[in-house]
Coordinates of N, CA and C in Angstrom, one line a residue:
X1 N 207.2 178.3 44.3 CA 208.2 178.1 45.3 C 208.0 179.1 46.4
X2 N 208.2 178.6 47.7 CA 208.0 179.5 48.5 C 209.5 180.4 48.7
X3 N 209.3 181.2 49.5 CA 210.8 182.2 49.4 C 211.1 181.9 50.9
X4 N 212.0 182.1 51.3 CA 213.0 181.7 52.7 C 213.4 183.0 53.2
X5 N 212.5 183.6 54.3 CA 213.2 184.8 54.8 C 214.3 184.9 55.6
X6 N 215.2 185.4 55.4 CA 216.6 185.5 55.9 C 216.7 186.6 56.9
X7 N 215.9 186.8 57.4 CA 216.2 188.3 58.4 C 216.1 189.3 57.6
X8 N 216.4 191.2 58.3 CA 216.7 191.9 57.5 C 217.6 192.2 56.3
X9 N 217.0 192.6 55.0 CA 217.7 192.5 54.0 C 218.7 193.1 54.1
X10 N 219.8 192.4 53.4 CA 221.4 193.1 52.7 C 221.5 193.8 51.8
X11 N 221.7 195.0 52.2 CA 222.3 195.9 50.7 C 223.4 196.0 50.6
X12 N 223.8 195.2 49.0 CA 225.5 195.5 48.6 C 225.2 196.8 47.7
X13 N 226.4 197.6 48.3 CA 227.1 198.7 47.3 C 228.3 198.5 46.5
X14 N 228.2 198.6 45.3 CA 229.4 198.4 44.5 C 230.7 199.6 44.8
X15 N 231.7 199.1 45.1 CA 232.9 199.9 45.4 C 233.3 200.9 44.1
X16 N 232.8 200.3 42.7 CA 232.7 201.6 42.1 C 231.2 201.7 41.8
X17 N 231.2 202.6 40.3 CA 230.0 203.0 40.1 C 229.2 201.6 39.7
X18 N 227.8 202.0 39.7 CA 226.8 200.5 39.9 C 225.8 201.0 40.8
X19 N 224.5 200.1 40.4 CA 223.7 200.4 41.4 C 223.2 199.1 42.6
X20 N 223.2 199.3 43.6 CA 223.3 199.0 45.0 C 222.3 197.4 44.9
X21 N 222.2 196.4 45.3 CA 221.5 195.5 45.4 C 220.9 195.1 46.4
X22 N 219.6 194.8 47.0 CA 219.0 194.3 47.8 C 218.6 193.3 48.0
X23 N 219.1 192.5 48.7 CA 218.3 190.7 49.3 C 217.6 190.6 50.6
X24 N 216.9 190.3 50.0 CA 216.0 190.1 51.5 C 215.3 188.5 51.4
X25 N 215.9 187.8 50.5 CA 215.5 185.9 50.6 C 217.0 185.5 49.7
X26 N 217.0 184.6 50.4 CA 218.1 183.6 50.4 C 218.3 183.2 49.1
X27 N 216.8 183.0 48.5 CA 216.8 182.7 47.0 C 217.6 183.5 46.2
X28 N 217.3 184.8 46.3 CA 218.1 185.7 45.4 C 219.3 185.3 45.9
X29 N 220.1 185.7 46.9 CA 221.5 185.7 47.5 C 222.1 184.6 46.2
X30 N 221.6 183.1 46.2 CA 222.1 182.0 45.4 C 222.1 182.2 44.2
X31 N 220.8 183.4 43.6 CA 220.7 183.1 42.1 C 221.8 184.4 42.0
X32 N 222.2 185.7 43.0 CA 223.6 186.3 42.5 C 224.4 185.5 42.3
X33 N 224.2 184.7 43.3 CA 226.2 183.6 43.5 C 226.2 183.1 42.6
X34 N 225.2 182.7 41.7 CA 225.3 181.7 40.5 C 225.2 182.9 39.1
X35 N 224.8 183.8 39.0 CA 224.9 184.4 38.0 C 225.3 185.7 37.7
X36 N 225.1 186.2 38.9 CA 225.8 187.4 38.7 C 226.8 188.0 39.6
X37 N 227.6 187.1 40.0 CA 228.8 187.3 41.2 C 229.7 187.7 40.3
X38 N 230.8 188.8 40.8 CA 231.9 188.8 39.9 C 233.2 188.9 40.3
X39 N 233.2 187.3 41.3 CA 234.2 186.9 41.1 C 234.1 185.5 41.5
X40 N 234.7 184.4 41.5 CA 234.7 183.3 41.7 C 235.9 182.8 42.2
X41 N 235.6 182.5 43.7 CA 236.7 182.8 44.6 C 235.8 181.7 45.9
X42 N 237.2 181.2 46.4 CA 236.6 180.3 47.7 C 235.7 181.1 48.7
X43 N 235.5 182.0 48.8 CA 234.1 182.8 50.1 C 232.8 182.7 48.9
X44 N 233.1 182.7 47.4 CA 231.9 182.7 47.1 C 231.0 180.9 46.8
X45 N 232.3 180.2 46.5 CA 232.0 178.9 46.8 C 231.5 178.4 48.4
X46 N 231.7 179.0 49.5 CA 231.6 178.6 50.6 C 230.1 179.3 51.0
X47 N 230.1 179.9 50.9 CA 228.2 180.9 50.3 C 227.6 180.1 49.6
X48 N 228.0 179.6 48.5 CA 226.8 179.0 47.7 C 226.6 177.8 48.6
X49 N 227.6 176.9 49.2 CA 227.4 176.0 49.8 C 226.4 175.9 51.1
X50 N 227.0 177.3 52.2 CA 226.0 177.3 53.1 C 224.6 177.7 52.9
X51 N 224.5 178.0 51.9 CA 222.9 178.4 51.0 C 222.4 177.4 50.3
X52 N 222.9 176.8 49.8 CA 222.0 175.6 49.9 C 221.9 174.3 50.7
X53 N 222.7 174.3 51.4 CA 222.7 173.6 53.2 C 221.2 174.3 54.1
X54 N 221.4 175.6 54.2 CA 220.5 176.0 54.8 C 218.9 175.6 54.1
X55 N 219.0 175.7 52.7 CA 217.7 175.8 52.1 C 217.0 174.0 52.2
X56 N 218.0 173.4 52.3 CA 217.9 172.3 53.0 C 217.6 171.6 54.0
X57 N 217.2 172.7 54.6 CA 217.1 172.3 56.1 C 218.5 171.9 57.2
X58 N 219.9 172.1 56.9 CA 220.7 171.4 57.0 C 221.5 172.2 58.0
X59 N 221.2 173.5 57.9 CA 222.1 174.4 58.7 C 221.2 175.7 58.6
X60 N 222.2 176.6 59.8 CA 221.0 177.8 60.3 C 221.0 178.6 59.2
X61 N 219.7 179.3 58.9 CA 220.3 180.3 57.8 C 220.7 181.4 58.2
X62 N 221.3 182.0 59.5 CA 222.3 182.8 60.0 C 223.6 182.7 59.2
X63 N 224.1 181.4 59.1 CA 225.1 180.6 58.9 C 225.3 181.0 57.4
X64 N 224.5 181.0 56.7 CA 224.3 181.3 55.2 C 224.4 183.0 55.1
X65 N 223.8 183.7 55.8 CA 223.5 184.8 55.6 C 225.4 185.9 55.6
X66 N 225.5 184.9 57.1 CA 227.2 184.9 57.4 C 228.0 184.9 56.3
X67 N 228.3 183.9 55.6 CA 229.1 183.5 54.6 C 228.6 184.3 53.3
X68 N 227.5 185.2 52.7 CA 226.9 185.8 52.1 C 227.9 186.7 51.9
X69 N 227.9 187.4 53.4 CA 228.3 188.7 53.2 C 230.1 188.7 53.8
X70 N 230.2 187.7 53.8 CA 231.9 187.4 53.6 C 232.1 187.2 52.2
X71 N 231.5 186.2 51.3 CA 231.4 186.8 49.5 C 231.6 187.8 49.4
X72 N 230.5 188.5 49.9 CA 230.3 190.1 49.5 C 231.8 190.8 49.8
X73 N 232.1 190.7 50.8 CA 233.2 191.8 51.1 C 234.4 191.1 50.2
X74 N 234.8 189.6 49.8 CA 235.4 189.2 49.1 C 235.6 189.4 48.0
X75 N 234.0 189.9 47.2 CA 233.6 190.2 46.0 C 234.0 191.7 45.9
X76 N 234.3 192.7 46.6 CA 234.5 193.8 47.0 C 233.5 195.1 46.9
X77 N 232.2 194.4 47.3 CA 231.0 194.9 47.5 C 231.0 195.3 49.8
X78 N 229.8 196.7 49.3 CA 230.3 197.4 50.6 C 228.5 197.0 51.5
X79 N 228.7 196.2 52.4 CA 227.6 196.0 52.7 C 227.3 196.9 53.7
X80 N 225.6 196.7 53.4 CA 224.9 198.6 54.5 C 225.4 198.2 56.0
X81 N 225.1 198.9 57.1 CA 226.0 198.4 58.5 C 224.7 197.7 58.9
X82 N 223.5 197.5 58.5 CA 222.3 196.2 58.9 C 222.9 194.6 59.1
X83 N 223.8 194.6 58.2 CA 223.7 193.4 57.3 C 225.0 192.8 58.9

């Protein structure tokens, strides 16, 4: 499978202790949302969606990347100021 570069990678920091996560393809972003999100909440449904739209060809993957780190801050992960 080829990987889908998303621009510069996102690093989530966990609000407590934990260690920090890095995405830098879209691929991963989806296989967090699907397996290791920890919460399951409408921004994280709305992320999985524009991620696989995008990987689709369907929409920008800006748009995904967007909605990613609205999860993120929904999830109550602290993204680097890149992202």
């Amino acid at each position: 499978m080829i990987e889908m570069h998303w621009g510069d990678p996102i690093t989530l920091y966990p609000t407590k202790d934990g260690v920090a996560e890095r995405f830098s393809t879209i691929e991963k972003a989806r296989h967090w949302l699907r397996r290791h999100w920890p919460t399951s909440d409408e921004a994280r449904q709305a992320a999985l969606e524009k991620i696989e739209s995008a990987m689709d060809c369907m929409s920008p993957v800006k748009d995904a990347r967007s909605a990613f780190v609205a999860a993120a801050l929904s999830a109550g992960f602290v993204p680097d100021r890149a992202s």
